[in-house]
Coordinates of N, CA and C and ligand atoms in Angstrom, one line a residue:
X3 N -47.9 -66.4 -52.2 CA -48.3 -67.8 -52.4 C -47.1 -68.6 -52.6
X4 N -47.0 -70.0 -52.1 CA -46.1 -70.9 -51.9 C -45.6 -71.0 -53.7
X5 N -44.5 -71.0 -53.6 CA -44.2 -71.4 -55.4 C -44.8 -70.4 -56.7
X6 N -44.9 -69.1 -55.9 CA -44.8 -67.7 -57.2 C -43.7 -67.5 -57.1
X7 N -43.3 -67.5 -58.4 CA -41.9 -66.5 -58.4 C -42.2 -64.9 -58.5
X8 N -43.5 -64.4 -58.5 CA -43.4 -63.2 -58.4 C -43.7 -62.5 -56.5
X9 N -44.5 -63.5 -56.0 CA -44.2 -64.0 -54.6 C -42.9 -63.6 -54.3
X10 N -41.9 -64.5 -54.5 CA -40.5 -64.6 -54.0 C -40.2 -63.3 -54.5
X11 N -40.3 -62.8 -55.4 CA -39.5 -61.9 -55.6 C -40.0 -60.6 -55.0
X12 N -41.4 -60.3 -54.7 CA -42.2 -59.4 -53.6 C -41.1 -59.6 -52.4
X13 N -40.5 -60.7 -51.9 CA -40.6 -60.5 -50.2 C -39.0 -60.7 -50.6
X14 N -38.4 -60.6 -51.6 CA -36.9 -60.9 -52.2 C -36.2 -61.8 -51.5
X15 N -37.1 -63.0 -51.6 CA -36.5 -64.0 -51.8 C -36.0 -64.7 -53.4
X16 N -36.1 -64.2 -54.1 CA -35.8 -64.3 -55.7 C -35.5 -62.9 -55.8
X17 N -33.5 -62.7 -56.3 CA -33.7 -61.3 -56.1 C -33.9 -60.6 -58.0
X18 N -34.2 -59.4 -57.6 CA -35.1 -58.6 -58.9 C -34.2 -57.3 -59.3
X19 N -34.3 -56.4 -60.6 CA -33.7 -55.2 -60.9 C -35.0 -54.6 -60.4
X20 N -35.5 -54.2 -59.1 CA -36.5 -52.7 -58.9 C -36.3 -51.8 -59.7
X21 N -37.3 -50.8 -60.2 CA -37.0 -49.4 -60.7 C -38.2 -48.7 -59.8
X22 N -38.9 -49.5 -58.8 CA -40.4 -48.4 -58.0 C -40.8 -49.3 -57.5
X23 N -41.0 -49.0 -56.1 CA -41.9 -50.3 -54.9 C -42.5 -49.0 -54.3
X24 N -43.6 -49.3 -53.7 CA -44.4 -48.7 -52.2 C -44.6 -50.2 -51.6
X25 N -46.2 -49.4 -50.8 CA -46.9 -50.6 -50.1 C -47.7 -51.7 -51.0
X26 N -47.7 -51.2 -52.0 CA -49.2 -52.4 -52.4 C -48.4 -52.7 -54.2
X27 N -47.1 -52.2 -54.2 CA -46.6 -52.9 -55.5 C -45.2 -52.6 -56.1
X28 N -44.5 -53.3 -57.0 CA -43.5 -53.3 -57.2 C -43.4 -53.2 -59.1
X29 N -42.3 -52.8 -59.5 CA -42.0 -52.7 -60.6 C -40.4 -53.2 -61.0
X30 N -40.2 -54.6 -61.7 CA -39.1 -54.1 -62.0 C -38.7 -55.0 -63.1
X31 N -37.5 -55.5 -63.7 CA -36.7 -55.4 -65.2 C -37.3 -56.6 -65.3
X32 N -37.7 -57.4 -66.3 CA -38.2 -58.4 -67.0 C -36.7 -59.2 -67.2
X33 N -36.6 -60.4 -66.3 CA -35.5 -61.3 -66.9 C -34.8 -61.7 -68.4
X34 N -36.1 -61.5 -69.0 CA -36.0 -61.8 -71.0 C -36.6 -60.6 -71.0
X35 N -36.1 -59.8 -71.5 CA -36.3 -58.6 -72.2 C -37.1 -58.8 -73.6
X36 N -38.5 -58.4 -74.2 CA -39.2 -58.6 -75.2 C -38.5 -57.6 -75.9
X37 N -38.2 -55.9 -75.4 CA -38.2 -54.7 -75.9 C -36.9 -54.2 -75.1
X38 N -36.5 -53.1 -75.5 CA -35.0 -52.4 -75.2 C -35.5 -51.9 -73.5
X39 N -36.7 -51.3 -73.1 CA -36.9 -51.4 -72.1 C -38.7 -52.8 -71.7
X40 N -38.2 -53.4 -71.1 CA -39.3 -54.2 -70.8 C -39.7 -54.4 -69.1
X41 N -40.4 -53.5 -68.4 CA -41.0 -53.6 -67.3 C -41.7 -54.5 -66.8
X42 N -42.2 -55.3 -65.5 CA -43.0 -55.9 -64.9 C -43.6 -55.2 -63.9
X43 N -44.5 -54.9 -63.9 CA -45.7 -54.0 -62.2 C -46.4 -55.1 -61.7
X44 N -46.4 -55.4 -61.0 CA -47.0 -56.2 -60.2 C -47.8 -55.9 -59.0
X45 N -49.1 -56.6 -58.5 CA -49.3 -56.6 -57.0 C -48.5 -57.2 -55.8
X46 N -48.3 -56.7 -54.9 CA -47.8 -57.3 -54.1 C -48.8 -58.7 -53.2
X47 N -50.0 -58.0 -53.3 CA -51.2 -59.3 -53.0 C -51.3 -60.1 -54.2
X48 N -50.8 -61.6 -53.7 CA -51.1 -62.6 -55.1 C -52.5 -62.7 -55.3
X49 N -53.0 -62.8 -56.5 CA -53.8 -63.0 -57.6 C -53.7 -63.0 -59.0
X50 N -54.6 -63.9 -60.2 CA -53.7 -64.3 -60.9 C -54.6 -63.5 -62.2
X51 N -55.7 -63.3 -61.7 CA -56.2 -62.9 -63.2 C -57.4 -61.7 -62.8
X52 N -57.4 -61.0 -63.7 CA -58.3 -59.7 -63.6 C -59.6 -60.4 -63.0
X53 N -60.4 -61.6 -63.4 CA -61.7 -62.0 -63.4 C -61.7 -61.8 -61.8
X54 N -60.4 -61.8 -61.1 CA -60.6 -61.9 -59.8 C -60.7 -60.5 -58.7
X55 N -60.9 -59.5 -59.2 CA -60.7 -58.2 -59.2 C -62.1 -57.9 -58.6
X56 N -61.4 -57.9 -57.2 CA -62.3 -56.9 -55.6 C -62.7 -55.6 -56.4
X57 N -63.5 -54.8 -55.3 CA -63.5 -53.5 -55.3 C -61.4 -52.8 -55.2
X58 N -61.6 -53.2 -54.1 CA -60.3 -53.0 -53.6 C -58.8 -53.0 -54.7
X59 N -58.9 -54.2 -55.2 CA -57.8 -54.8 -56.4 C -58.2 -54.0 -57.3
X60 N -59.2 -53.5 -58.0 CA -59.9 -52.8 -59.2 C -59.0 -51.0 -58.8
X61 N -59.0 -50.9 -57.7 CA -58.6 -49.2 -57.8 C -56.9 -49.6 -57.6
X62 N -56.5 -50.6 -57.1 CA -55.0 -50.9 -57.2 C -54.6 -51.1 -58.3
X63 N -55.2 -51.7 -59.4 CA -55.0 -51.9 -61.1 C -55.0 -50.7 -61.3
X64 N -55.7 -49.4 -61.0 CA -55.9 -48.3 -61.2 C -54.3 -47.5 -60.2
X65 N -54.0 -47.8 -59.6 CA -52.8 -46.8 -59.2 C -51.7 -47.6 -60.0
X66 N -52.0 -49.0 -59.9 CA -50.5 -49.0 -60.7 C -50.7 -48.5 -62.1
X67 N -51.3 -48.2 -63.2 CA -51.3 -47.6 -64.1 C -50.9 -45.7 -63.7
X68 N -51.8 -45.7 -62.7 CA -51.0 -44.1 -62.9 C -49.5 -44.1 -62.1
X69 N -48.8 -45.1 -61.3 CA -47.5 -45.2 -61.5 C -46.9 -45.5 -63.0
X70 N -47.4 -45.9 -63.4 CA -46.9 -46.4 -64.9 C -46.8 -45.0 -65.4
X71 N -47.6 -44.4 -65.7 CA -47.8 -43.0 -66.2 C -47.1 -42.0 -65.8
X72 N -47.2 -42.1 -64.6 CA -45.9 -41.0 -64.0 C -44.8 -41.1 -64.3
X73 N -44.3 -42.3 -63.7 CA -42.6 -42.7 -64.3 C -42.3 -43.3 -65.2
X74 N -43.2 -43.1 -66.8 CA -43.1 -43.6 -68.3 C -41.8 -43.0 -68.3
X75 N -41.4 -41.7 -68.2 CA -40.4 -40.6 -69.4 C -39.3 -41.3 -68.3
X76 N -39.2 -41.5 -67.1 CA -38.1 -41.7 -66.1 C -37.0 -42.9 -66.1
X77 N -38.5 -44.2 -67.0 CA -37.8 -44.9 -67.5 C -37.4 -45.4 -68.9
X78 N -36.9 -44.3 -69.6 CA -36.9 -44.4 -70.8 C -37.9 -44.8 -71.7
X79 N -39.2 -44.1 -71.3 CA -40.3 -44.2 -72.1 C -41.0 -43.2 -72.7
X80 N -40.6 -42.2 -72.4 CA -41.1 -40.3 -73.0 C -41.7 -41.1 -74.4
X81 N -41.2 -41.7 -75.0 CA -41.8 -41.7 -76.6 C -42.8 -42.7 -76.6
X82 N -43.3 -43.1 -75.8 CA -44.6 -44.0 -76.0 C -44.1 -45.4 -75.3
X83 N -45.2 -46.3 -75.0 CA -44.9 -47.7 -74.1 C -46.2 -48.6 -74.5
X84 N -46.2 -49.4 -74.2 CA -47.2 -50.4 -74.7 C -47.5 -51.2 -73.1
X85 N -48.6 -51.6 -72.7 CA -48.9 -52.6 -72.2 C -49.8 -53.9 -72.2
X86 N -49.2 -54.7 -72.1 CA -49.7 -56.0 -72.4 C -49.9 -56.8 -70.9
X87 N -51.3 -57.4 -70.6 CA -51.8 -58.2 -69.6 C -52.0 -59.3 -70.1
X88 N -51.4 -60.7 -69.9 CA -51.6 -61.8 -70.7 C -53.0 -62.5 -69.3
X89 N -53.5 -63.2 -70.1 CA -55.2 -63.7 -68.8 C -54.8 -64.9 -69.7
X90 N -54.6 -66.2 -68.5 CA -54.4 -67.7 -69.2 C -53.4 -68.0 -70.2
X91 N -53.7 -69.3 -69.8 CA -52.9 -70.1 -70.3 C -53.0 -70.0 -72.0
X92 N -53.9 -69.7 -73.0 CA -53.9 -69.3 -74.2 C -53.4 -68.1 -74.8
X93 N -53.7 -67.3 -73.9 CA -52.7 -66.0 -73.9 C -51.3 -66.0 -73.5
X94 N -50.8 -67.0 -73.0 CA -49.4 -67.1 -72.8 C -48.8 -66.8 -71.4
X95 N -49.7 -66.4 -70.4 CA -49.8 -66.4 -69.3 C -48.4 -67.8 -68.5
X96 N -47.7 -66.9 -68.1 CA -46.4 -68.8 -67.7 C -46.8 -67.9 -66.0
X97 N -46.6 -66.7 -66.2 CA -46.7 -66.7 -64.5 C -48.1 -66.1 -63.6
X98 N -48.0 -67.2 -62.6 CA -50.2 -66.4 -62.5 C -50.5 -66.0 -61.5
X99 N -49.5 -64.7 -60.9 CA -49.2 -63.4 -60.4 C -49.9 -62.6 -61.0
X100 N -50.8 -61.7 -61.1 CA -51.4 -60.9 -62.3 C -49.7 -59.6 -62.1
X101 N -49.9 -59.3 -63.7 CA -48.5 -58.4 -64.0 C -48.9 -57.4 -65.2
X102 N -48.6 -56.6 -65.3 CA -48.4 -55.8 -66.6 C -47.1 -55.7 -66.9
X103 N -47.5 -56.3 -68.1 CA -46.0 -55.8 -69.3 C -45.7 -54.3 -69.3
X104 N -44.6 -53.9 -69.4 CA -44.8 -52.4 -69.5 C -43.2 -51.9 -71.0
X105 N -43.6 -52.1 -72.2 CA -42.4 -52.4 -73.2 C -42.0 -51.0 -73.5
X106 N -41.3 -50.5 -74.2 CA -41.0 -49.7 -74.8 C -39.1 -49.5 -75.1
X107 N -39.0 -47.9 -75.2 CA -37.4 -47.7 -75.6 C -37.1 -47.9 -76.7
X108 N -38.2 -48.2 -77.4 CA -37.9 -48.3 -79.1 C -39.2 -48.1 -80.3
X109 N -39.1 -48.5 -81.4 CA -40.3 -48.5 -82.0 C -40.9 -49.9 -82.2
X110 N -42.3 -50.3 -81.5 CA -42.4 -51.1 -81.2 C -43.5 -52.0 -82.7
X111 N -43.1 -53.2 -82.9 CA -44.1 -54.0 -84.0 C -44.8 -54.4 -83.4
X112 N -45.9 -55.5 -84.0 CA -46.8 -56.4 -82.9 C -46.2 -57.9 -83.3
Ligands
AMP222 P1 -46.3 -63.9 -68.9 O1 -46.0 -64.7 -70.1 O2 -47.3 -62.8 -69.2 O3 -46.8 -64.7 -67.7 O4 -45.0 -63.1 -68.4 C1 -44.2 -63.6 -67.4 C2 -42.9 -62.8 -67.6 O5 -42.1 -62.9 -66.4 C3 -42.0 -63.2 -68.7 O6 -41.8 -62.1 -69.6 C4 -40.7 -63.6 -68.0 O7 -39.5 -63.3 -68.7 C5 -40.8 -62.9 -66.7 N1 -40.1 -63.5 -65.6 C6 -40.1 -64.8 -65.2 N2 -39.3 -65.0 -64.1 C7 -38.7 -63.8 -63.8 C8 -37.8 -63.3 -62.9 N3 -37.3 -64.1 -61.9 N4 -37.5 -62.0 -62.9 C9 -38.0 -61.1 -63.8 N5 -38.9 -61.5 -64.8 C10 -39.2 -62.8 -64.8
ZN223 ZN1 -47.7 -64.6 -56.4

């Protein structure tokens, strides 16, 4: 979509730190770091919020979590990770790309 920056950064036109791409998604370093490691997973098909979730989108939420799971320990996350999905603008939502936070590399507060 015209004016995502997670858009741009899918087709790398905005370039990114990757740590995992296939076909249907990408992962990589969070420009502001919340946590010592801070992840972004994304779809590579824009959409901005779970409410909007196909059949189809629903089992892709579902593989990027089990990439998440797979390559937790690979990316310095063996000791636990946190994920956070912000939905809107009250939740703090700035980019409306749907994304998972993916934090860890340390002991995390709320
Ligand atoms: P959210 O507040 O849930 O929409 O999170 C958006 C996240 O995207 C923030 O943590 C930003 O730091 C991150 N972000 C924005 N632009 C970029 C970029 N060009 N590369 C990597 N991360 C970005
Ligand atoms: Zn997008």
């Amino acid at each position: 979509m015209e004016n995502c920056v997670f858009c741009k950064i899918v087709t790398g036109e905005i370039p990114s730190a990757k740590v995992y791409e296939d076909g249907e998604m990408l992962v990589f370093k969070d420009i502001e770091p919340k946590a010592s490691v801070h992840l972004l997973c994304v779809p590579k098909e824009h959409f901005a919020l779970l409410a909007e979730l196909t059949p189809a989108r629903t089992a892709l939420v579902g593989r990027m979590l089990n990439v998440i799971a797979s390559h937790a320990a690979a990316w310095g996350l063996s000791d636990g990770y946190r994920l956070v999905v912000n939905q809107g603008e009250s939740a703090g939502q700035t980019v409306h790309h749907l994304h998972i936070h993916v934090l860890g590399g340390e002991k995390l507060g709320w």
